[in-house]
XYZ file of C-alpha atoms in Angstrom:
295
model
C 40.541 -32.197 -37.787
C 42.438 -30.033 -35.305
C 43.300 -26.506 -36.528
C 42.943 -27.843 -40.060
C 44.560 -25.062 -42.105
C 47.435 -24.691 -39.640
C 47.979 -28.455 -39.385
C 48.264 -28.734 -43.162
C 50.668 -25.811 -43.426
C 53.077 -27.000 -40.726
C 53.048 -30.766 -41.340
C 56.398 -30.471 -43.167
C 57.749 -27.838 -40.775
C 58.488 -29.587 -37.457
C 60.118 -26.444 -36.056
C 56.645 -24.851 -35.903
C 54.791 -27.744 -34.217
C 54.745 -26.136 -30.763
C 54.754 -22.507 -31.905
C 51.985 -19.923 -32.062
C 50.983 -20.170 -35.734
C 48.071 -18.780 -37.729
C 46.854 -18.892 -41.314
C 45.570 -15.656 -42.834
C 45.432 -13.740 -46.105
C 48.318 -11.453 -45.152
C 50.812 -11.292 -42.358
C 54.233 -12.806 -42.863
C 56.410 -15.479 -41.307
C 58.255 -13.114 -38.998
C 56.802 -12.083 -35.638
C 57.238 -8.356 -36.368
C 54.776 -8.148 -39.259
C 51.022 -7.714 -39.207
C 50.586 -4.914 -36.652
C 47.745 -2.697 -37.825
C 46.653 -5.170 -40.504
C 42.902 -5.563 -41.091
C 43.349 -9.138 -42.309
C 41.551 -11.795 -40.267
C 42.813 -14.986 -38.658
C 41.334 -18.005 -40.427
C 42.877 -20.742 -38.267
C 45.336 -20.760 -35.394
C 47.288 -23.321 -33.389
C 46.522 -24.191 -29.784
C 49.703 -22.395 -28.707
C 48.240 -19.233 -30.263
C 44.859 -19.863 -28.632
C 46.546 -19.985 -25.234
C 47.550 -16.354 -25.867
C 43.956 -15.391 -26.688
C 44.139 -15.560 -30.496
C 40.938 -16.787 -32.150
C 39.668 -17.471 -35.666
C 37.981 -14.398 -37.134
C 40.106 -12.021 -35.068
C 41.710 -9.029 -36.825
C 45.410 -9.550 -37.450
C 46.387 -6.370 -35.610
C 44.625 -7.460 -32.435
C 46.059 -10.977 -32.712
C 49.579 -9.549 -32.947
C 48.961 -7.387 -29.898
C 47.970 -10.476 -27.899
C 50.724 -12.635 -29.339
C 53.639 -10.636 -30.826
C 55.516 -13.841 -31.681
C 52.634 -15.146 -33.833
C 53.884 -16.731 -37.059
C 51.422 -16.059 -39.894
C 51.350 -18.361 -42.913
C 49.468 -17.841 -46.201
C 46.676 -20.003 -47.590
C 47.558 -23.035 -49.725
C 44.223 -24.147 -51.161
C 45.728 -26.938 -53.252
C 47.209 -28.496 -50.113
C 43.925 -28.074 -48.234
C 42.018 -29.809 -51.050
C 44.565 -32.639 -51.193
C 44.427 -33.344 -47.451
C 40.632 -33.036 -47.351
C 40.366 -35.587 -50.161
C 42.660 -37.993 -48.288
C 40.602 -37.584 -45.104
C 37.325 -38.317 -46.851
C 38.827 -41.346 -48.581
C 39.514 -42.764 -45.112
C 35.994 -41.885 -43.972
C 34.321 -43.628 -46.900
C 36.535 -46.694 -46.672
C 35.876 -47.280 -42.971
C 32.281 -46.080 -42.582
C 29.206 -47.146 -44.592
C 27.457 -43.814 -43.990
C 29.272 -40.456 -44.094
C 27.639 -37.055 -43.694
C 29.973 -34.275 -44.782
C 29.923 -31.164 -42.597
C 32.907 -29.269 -44.006
C 36.242 -29.900 -45.694
C 37.620 -31.351 -42.447
C 34.597 -32.522 -40.455
C 32.007 -35.271 -40.903
C 29.603 -37.529 -39.051
C 30.248 -41.272 -39.484
C 28.118 -44.284 -38.711
C 30.713 -46.879 -37.769
C 29.979 -50.612 -37.675
C 30.512 -52.554 -34.459
C 34.157 -53.245 -33.713
C 35.460 -50.350 -35.785
C 36.432 -47.603 -33.390
C 37.558 -44.010 -33.643
C 41.150 -45.043 -32.914
C 41.421 -46.687 -36.322
C 39.985 -43.663 -38.111
C 42.365 -41.281 -36.355
C 45.461 -43.436 -36.871
C 44.826 -43.861 -40.597
C 44.220 -40.140 -41.088
C 47.450 -39.323 -39.256
C 49.361 -41.881 -41.319
C 48.028 -40.577 -44.634
C 48.078 -36.831 -43.967
C 50.533 -36.238 -41.086
C 47.793 -34.097 -39.537
C 46.278 -34.783 -36.093
C 42.541 -35.127 -35.598
C 40.073 -35.630 -32.778
C 37.046 -37.895 -32.667
C 33.947 -38.048 -30.515
C 31.570 -40.984 -30.244
C 28.004 -41.071 -29.001
C 24.577 -42.503 -29.695
C 23.488 -39.369 -31.583
C 24.862 -36.502 -33.647
C 24.602 -34.147 -30.662
C 26.493 -36.468 -28.305
C 29.182 -37.134 -30.917
C 29.697 -33.404 -31.419
C 29.914 -32.773 -27.670
C 32.340 -35.658 -27.282
C 34.535 -34.247 -30.043
C 34.623 -30.900 -28.269
C 35.844 -32.648 -25.117
C 38.390 -34.726 -27.099
C 40.231 -31.781 -28.653
C 43.085 -31.430 -29.215
C 44.308 -34.689 -30.775
C 42.234 -37.044 -28.664
C 39.052 -39.080 -28.619
C 36.102 -39.385 -26.279
C 32.918 -41.401 -25.956
C 30.022 -39.655 -24.251
C 26.902 -41.165 -22.696
C 23.669 -39.220 -22.368
C 24.126 -39.082 -18.579
C 27.578 -37.511 -18.940
C 26.249 -35.156 -21.614
C 23.666 -33.669 -19.230
C 26.373 -32.384 -16.901
C 28.455 -31.091 -19.802
C 25.457 -29.374 -21.363
C 24.513 -27.642 -18.110
C 27.639 -25.462 -18.263
C 27.367 -24.764 -21.990
C 26.008 -21.473 -23.390
C 22.608 -22.032 -24.956
C 23.799 -20.297 -28.136
C 25.986 -23.348 -28.839
C 22.974 -25.645 -29.211
C 22.079 -26.692 -32.781
C 19.676 -24.280 -34.387
C 20.291 -21.422 -31.951
C 21.393 -18.428 -33.989
C 22.038 -14.816 -33.045
C 18.363 -13.766 -33.123
C 17.091 -16.717 -31.059
C 19.936 -16.251 -28.565
C 18.803 -12.646 -28.122
C 15.215 -13.747 -27.484
C 16.382 -16.369 -24.995
C 18.508 -13.795 -23.165
C 15.454 -11.556 -22.807
C 13.984 -14.351 -20.669
C 17.253 -14.821 -18.717
C 18.026 -18.050 -20.569
C 21.710 -17.927 -21.415
C 22.984 -21.336 -20.253
C 21.666 -24.781 -21.074
C 21.019 -25.303 -17.360
C 18.349 -22.621 -17.634
C 16.662 -24.661 -20.360
C 17.002 -27.838 -18.314
C 15.272 -26.082 -15.408
C 12.280 -25.223 -17.613
C 9.514 -27.512 -18.778
C 8.978 -28.209 -22.447
C 5.551 -26.563 -22.194
C 7.067 -23.356 -20.787
C 9.578 -23.161 -23.612
C 6.913 -23.832 -26.228
C 4.708 -21.071 -24.856
C 7.611 -18.610 -25.190
C 9.231 -19.702 -28.452
C 6.665 -21.800 -30.288
C 5.980 -25.530 -30.382
C 8.819 -26.569 -32.721
C 11.560 -24.332 -31.307
C 10.552 -24.980 -27.700
C 10.637 -28.740 -28.206
C 14.038 -28.649 -29.930
C 15.537 -26.483 -27.187
C 14.291 -28.826 -24.470
C 15.389 -32.047 -26.185
C 18.848 -30.776 -27.172
C 19.484 -29.318 -23.703
C 18.681 -32.761 -22.262
C 21.081 -34.529 -24.625
C 18.355 -35.990 -26.824
C 18.759 -35.949 -30.587
C 16.842 -38.009 -33.157
C 18.567 -36.603 -36.246
C 19.903 -39.282 -38.575
C 23.273 -39.297 -40.309
C 22.374 -38.451 -43.905
C 24.995 -39.195 -46.582
C 23.613 -36.730 -49.121
C 21.238 -33.777 -48.974
C 20.065 -32.122 -52.218
C 21.331 -28.550 -52.575
C 18.747 -25.870 -51.937
C 20.957 -23.025 -53.060
C 24.244 -22.306 -54.772
C 26.483 -19.348 -54.133
C 29.940 -17.968 -53.509
C 31.237 -15.977 -50.562
C 34.600 -14.428 -49.760
C 35.376 -12.747 -46.449
C 39.189 -12.821 -46.283
C 41.320 -10.252 -48.094
C 38.291 -8.244 -49.290
C 38.954 -4.586 -48.552
C 37.837 -1.898 -51.016
C 39.219 1.634 -51.326
C 36.804 2.835 -54.030
C 33.683 1.957 -56.003
C 35.711 0.658 -58.949
C 37.300 -2.039 -56.802
C 33.932 -3.023 -55.364
C 32.396 -3.292 -58.844
C 35.275 -5.409 -60.151
C 35.012 -7.760 -57.186
C 31.228 -8.124 -57.537
C 31.616 -8.885 -61.247
C 34.176 -11.615 -60.555
C 32.107 -13.092 -57.716
C 29.001 -13.152 -59.922
C 31.046 -14.866 -62.623
C 32.087 -17.565 -60.144
C 28.443 -18.196 -59.221
C 27.583 -18.453 -62.947
C 30.330 -21.064 -63.458
C 29.065 -23.120 -60.518
C 25.485 -22.958 -61.820
C 26.635 -24.167 -65.230
C 28.649 -27.019 -63.693
C 25.581 -28.176 -61.746
C 23.205 -27.716 -64.677
C 21.064 -25.291 -62.678
C 19.238 -22.035 -63.312
C 18.747 -19.318 -60.730
C 15.333 -17.932 -59.784
C 16.302 -15.671 -56.882
C 19.460 -13.628 -56.396
C 20.607 -12.831 -52.851
C 23.434 -10.424 -52.050
C 24.723 -10.565 -48.470
C 26.380 -7.499 -46.969
C 28.295 -7.965 -43.723
C 28.273 -5.138 -41.224
C 29.791 -4.703 -37.799
C 27.303 -5.170 -34.958
C 26.932 -2.219 -32.608
C 27.762 -4.430 -29.632
C 31.029 -5.595 -31.201
C 34.137 -4.652 -29.230
C 36.563 -5.215 -32.088
C 36.635 -3.056 -35.201
C 36.371 -5.346 -38.235
C 36.716 -3.658 -41.593
C 33.680 -5.297 -43.217
C 31.699 -3.394 -45.793
């Protein structure tokens, strides 16, 4: 789906279709509000992106870049409703569906059933635009979707993918996180073209057999991963990053108690018991150029 939260919020507000719009915890529907706010942008329209606004950006900085930005609140009931409608279309048209998020999935479509039908039915049912990418593998489909946005569709061959991959940062490859990207950069490998110029053996000698092989195959547009309709859960948790700003220890304790209670409810619903408890604390990286009030 394209700008999922924003698309849901403005589907009944045609006057905002071409405007710079964002969804966040706080802000307001008038352009003058939000300056100095530490709230973060969750989703933003393409008109807002043209002004430099991005998801995860502090509200104050977003308003500096785009003073006319219209900020709408979350409506989780609407998000759930539209997500359910989208997945109903997926499961009706595709025999195998691998859920990625509330608005994204991989589909194995039978011959003769094309992305056009999927997109048209989703638009008809939800009034929200979506993009679709088709390819012979998960990697190619994802790359094709990136090229198709916004509100389009694209089919990508492996030959076309090689050229597209060459200009892509290596950190955007599957499995390349912050730590691995740092290690790659230490060897002057920042673009996929740098991986393509290396042999698989060279990469394996630097990063290990498994990681080196994955880097080489993904950078060459090869992907043998299968679309899996269901994967057993390995963990269960709860995380909140928007609207969480504490002024004192009392507020932090109350929040932690409520969050722990939510995890307990989810464990009970799934009939599970916990063996290990993990608490994640988000901190600002030293290299970050924007001050995010994460504690």
